[in-house]
Each structure stands twice: as structure tokens, then as C-alpha cells.
Coordinates of C-alpha atoms in Angstrom, one line a residue:
M1 CA 0.0 0.0 0.0
T2 CA 1.3 3.4 -0.9
L3 CA -0.3 6.5 0.7
N4 CA -1.8 9.2 -1.5
L5 CA 0.3 12.1 -0.2
T6 CA 1.5 15.2 -2.1
P7 CA 5.3 15.9 -1.8
D8 CA 4.5 18.7 0.7
E9 CA 2.4 16.4 2.8
L10 CA 5.0 13.7 2.7
L11 CA 7.7 16.1 3.9
S12 CA 5.7 17.7 6.6
T13 CA 4.0 14.6 8.1
T14 CA 7.0 12.2 8.2
R15 CA 7.1 12.2 12.0
A16 CA 9.1 10.5 14.7
V17 CA 6.8 7.6 15.5
R18 CA 7.1 5.8 18.9
K19 CA 3.7 5.1 20.5
R20 CA 2.0 4.5 17.2
L21 CA 4.2 1.7 15.9
D22 CA 2.2 -1.4 15.2
L23 CA 4.1 -4.1 17.3
S24 CA 1.9 -6.9 16.1
R25 CA 2.4 -6.8 12.3
P26 CA 5.6 -7.9 10.5
V27 CA 7.0 -5.6 7.8
P28 CA 7.5 -7.4 4.5
R29 CA 11.1 -7.7 3.2
Q30 CA 10.0 -6.3 -0.2
L31 CA 8.8 -3.0 1.3
I32 CA 12.1 -2.6 3.2
E33 CA 14.1 -3.3 0.0
E34 CA 12.0 -0.8 -1.9
C35 CA 12.9 1.8 0.8
V36 CA 16.6 1.0 0.6
D37 CA 16.5 1.3 -3.3
L38 CA 15.0 4.8 -2.9
A39 CA 17.5 5.7 -0.1
T40 CA 20.4 4.9 -2.3
Q41 CA 19.2 7.4 -4.9
A42 CA 20.2 10.2 -2.4
P43 CA 23.3 12.4 -3.1
T44 CA 26.6 10.9 -2.0
G45 CA 29.9 12.7 -1.7
R46 CA 32.2 12.0 -4.6
N47 CA 29.8 9.2 -5.6
R48 CA 31.6 6.9 -3.2
Q49 CA 28.3 5.3 -2.0
R50 CA 29.7 4.3 1.4
W51 CA 26.3 3.7 2.9
H52 CA 25.0 0.4 4.3
F53 CA 21.7 -0.6 5.9
L54 CA 21.5 -3.3 8.5
I55 CA 18.0 -4.7 8.8
I56 CA 17.3 -6.8 12.0
T57 CA 14.1 -8.9 11.9
D58 CA 15.2 -12.2 13.4
R59 CA 13.6 -12.5 16.9
D60 CA 16.7 -13.6 18.7
Q61 CA 18.8 -10.9 17.1
R62 CA 16.2 -8.3 17.9
R63 CA 16.3 -9.3 21.6
I64 CA 20.1 -8.9 21.7
V65 CA 19.9 -5.5 20.0
A66 CA 17.0 -4.4 22.2
D67 CA 19.1 -5.2 25.3
I68 CA 21.9 -3.0 23.9
F69 CA 19.4 -0.3 23.1
R70 CA 18.1 -0.2 26.7
R71 CA 21.5 -0.2 28.3
A72 CA 22.7 2.5 25.9
L73 CA 19.7 4.7 26.8
A74 CA 20.6 4.3 30.5
T75 CA 24.1 5.4 29.8
G76 CA 22.9 8.8 28.6
G77 CA 25.6 11.0 27.1
G78 CA 25.6 13.9 24.6
Q79 CA 26.2 17.5 25.3
P80 CA 23.8 19.2 27.8
V81 CA 21.1 21.5 26.5
N82 CA 21.5 25.2 27.0
D83 CA 18.9 27.9 27.8
R84 CA 18.2 28.5 24.2
D85 CA 17.6 24.8 23.6
L86 CA 15.3 24.6 26.5
R87 CA 13.3 27.6 25.3
R88 CA 12.8 26.1 21.9
M89 CA 12.1 22.6 23.2
N90 CA 9.3 24.0 25.4
A91 CA 8.0 26.6 23.0
H92 CA 4.8 24.7 22.7
P93 CA 3.5 23.4 26.1
G94 CA 3.2 19.6 26.4
S95 CA 5.5 18.8 23.4
M96 CA 8.4 17.5 25.5
E97 CA 6.0 15.5 27.8
R98 CA 4.7 13.7 24.8
I99 CA 8.2 13.0 23.5
Y100 CA 9.3 11.6 26.9
D101 CA 6.1 9.5 27.2
G102 CA 6.8 8.1 23.7
L103 CA 10.4 7.3 24.6
R104 CA 9.3 5.5 27.7
H105 CA 6.9 3.4 25.6
L106 CA 9.6 2.6 23.1
Y107 CA 12.0 1.6 25.9
D108 CA 9.4 -0.8 27.4
N109 CA 8.5 -2.3 24.0
I110 CA 11.6 -2.1 21.9
H111 CA 12.0 -5.9 21.8
R112 CA 8.5 -6.1 20.2
V113 CA 9.3 -3.8 17.2
P114 CA 9.3 -6.0 14.1
A115 CA 12.3 -4.5 12.4
F116 CA 15.3 -2.4 13.3
V117 CA 17.1 -0.3 10.6
I118 CA 20.7 0.5 11.5
P119 CA 22.3 2.8 8.8
A120 CA 26.0 2.7 8.7
V121 CA 28.7 4.5 6.7
E122 CA 32.3 3.5 5.8
G123 CA 34.7 5.8 7.5
R124 CA 34.7 7.1 11.1
T125 CA 34.5 10.7 12.4
D126 CA 36.1 10.1 15.8
R127 CA 38.2 13.3 16.3
A128 CA 37.8 14.2 12.7
S129 CA 37.9 17.7 11.3
V130 CA 34.7 19.6 10.5
L131 CA 35.4 19.0 6.8
D132 CA 35.8 15.2 7.2
Q133 CA 32.7 15.0 9.5
S134 CA 30.5 16.9 7.0
M135 CA 31.7 14.8 4.1
T136 CA 31.0 11.6 6.0
W137 CA 27.6 12.5 7.6
G138 CA 26.6 14.2 4.3
S139 CA 26.9 10.9 2.6
I140 CA 24.6 9.0 5.0
L141 CA 22.0 11.4 6.4
P142 CA 20.3 12.2 3.0
A143 CA 20.0 8.5 2.3
V144 CA 18.5 7.8 5.7
W145 CA 16.0 10.6 5.4
S146 CA 15.0 9.3 2.0
F147 CA 14.5 5.9 3.6
M148 CA 12.3 7.4 6.2
L149 CA 10.2 9.3 3.6
A150 CA 9.9 6.1 1.5
A151 CA 8.7 4.3 4.6
R152 CA 6.1 6.9 5.4
A153 CA 4.8 6.7 1.9
R154 CA 4.2 3.0 2.4
G155 CA 2.4 3.3 5.7
L156 CA 5.5 2.6 7.8
G157 CA 6.7 4.6 10.8
T158 CA 10.3 5.4 11.8
V159 CA 12.1 7.3 14.5
W160 CA 15.7 8.4 14.2
T161 CA 17.4 7.6 17.5
T162 CA 21.1 7.9 18.5
A163 CA 20.7 5.2 21.1
Q164 CA 23.5 3.2 19.5
G165 CA 26.0 6.0 20.3
P166 CA 27.1 5.1 23.8
R167 CA 27.5 1.4 22.9
E168 CA 28.1 1.7 19.2
R169 CA 31.1 -0.6 19.1
E170 CA 29.3 -3.2 21.3
L171 CA 26.4 -3.2 18.9
A172 CA 28.8 -3.4 15.9
K173 CA 30.4 -6.5 17.4
A174 CA 27.0 -8.1 18.0
L175 CA 26.2 -7.6 14.4
G176 CA 29.5 -8.5 12.9
V177 CA 30.3 -5.0 11.8
P178 CA 34.0 -4.0 11.3
S179 CA 33.8 -1.1 13.7
D180 CA 37.3 0.2 12.9
E181 CA 36.2 0.9 9.4
V182 CA 32.4 1.4 9.6
M183 CA 30.4 3.7 11.8
L184 CA 26.8 2.9 12.9
A185 CA 25.0 6.2 12.3
A186 CA 21.7 5.7 13.9
F187 CA 19.2 3.2 15.4
I188 CA 15.8 3.3 13.7
P189 CA 12.8 1.2 14.8
L190 CA 10.5 0.4 11.8
A191 CA 6.9 -0.8 11.8
Y192 CA 3.6 -0.2 10.3
T193 CA 1.9 2.7 11.9
I194 CA -1.4 2.6 13.9
G195 CA -3.3 4.9 11.6
T196 CA -1.7 7.1 9.0
D197 CA -3.1 10.5 9.9
F198 CA 0.0 12.3 11.0
K199 CA 0.1 16.1 11.1
P200 CA 2.9 18.7 10.7
A201 CA 4.8 19.4 13.9
R202 CA 4.6 22.7 15.8
R203 CA 7.9 24.5 15.3
I204 CA 9.4 27.8 16.4
P205 CA 8.7 30.7 14.0
R206 CA 10.6 30.8 10.7
D207 CA 12.1 34.2 11.5
E208 CA 14.1 32.6 14.3
V209 CA 15.9 30.2 11.9
L210 CA 16.0 32.0 8.6
H211 CA 19.0 34.3 7.9
W212 CA 19.4 36.4 4.7
N213 CA 22.9 37.3 3.6
H214 CA 24.3 37.3 7.2
W215 CA 23.6 35.9 10.6

């Protein structure tokens, strides 16, 4: 099934889905392969095509990965938010409460998600320059967003998480990934959605993010 969405609707309603993932319905391999085919049409630096997509559907493997996901979340990490972050995060009352509620739901049910998508890229950015970082991430992020858009068009839900970050090498080892050469870029649950009526998110005003000619 492909949803009848205009390009603008597709772009504005591809949401981070946590509580509305259908945990009882498997995702056909063919649909995932279609999403990967579209993902690899994305731009890639120097046409090097260093992207990879690990798809985890085996029940035992999902339990192993789910355990790493939970322990990684408990680790925390990342830079602390500042006052400007907090203002933007709470610009619309209730938004962060819904996000945290969804995260708790995902934490409790991650082992039930029918498929995990773990995008990876050849090359590591540990202690890399801004140039090298931008070239590496610029060659995986567009592909992953294309995957997520393709999934939405097919009635599937995704959510980009960085839960693999604190235990990225442990996850790589569990999946047989050569972590000295390949970086796991994200951890994305994938499932059909419960309903397809997603709406655009409430964001801060355009004037706060749009800059003409100078900052």
C-alpha cells in the first residue's frame, strides 16, 4: 500500500513515531528493500556510496539488539542542553512531555518492534575535522531521510534515534560490523503505523531560523 500524499504532505508529516508503531504486524522484506532502493538514490559525496543498511528482523537478534538499546539509553551522554535549547524545546506546552512519554513506551516495548534499521557508513568521524565530518555525515544522512520518507509513503513509521551511540562498538560487534572501518550512524525502529493521519509538527517561527545574507 502506498499512501496518497503530495510531496509537501510527505515532507511535513513524516514524524518520529514511537507510540503508534504497530508491534503486532511484521514488515514485508520487499517493502524494506524498496525503501533501501530509494534511499540509495540520495546524493553521496564523490559518488563513493559508502552507505550500508543493516536490517534486523530475526527475533533472537532483535532481543540482543533491544538489550543493547536499553543499556545505551541508560548510559545517557551527549552535550547538555543550554537555555536557548530549553526555550525552543518547550516553545509549545506539552510537546516534551509527549516525547518523553513516547520514549518510555519505546523503551518498554523495543523488543517487540518488528524491524530495526541501522544505517552505517564506511569511515569514522572520531576526532575528525569539520570537513571530514561533514563529508561523512553528508553521505549517509540524506540517504537515511530518503529511507524514512519512503517508509512513510508505504504506511510505515520510523524514528531516528542515537541510542546506539554510547554502545556503538558493542552493537557493531554483536552484528559482525568491522567497527574500525564502519560507523553505525543511527538506530531506527521500523513498523507499520497505527493509523496514517500524521500532522505537521509545531515548530518555532521561521524568523528565528532563517537568515538572509548574514547571521
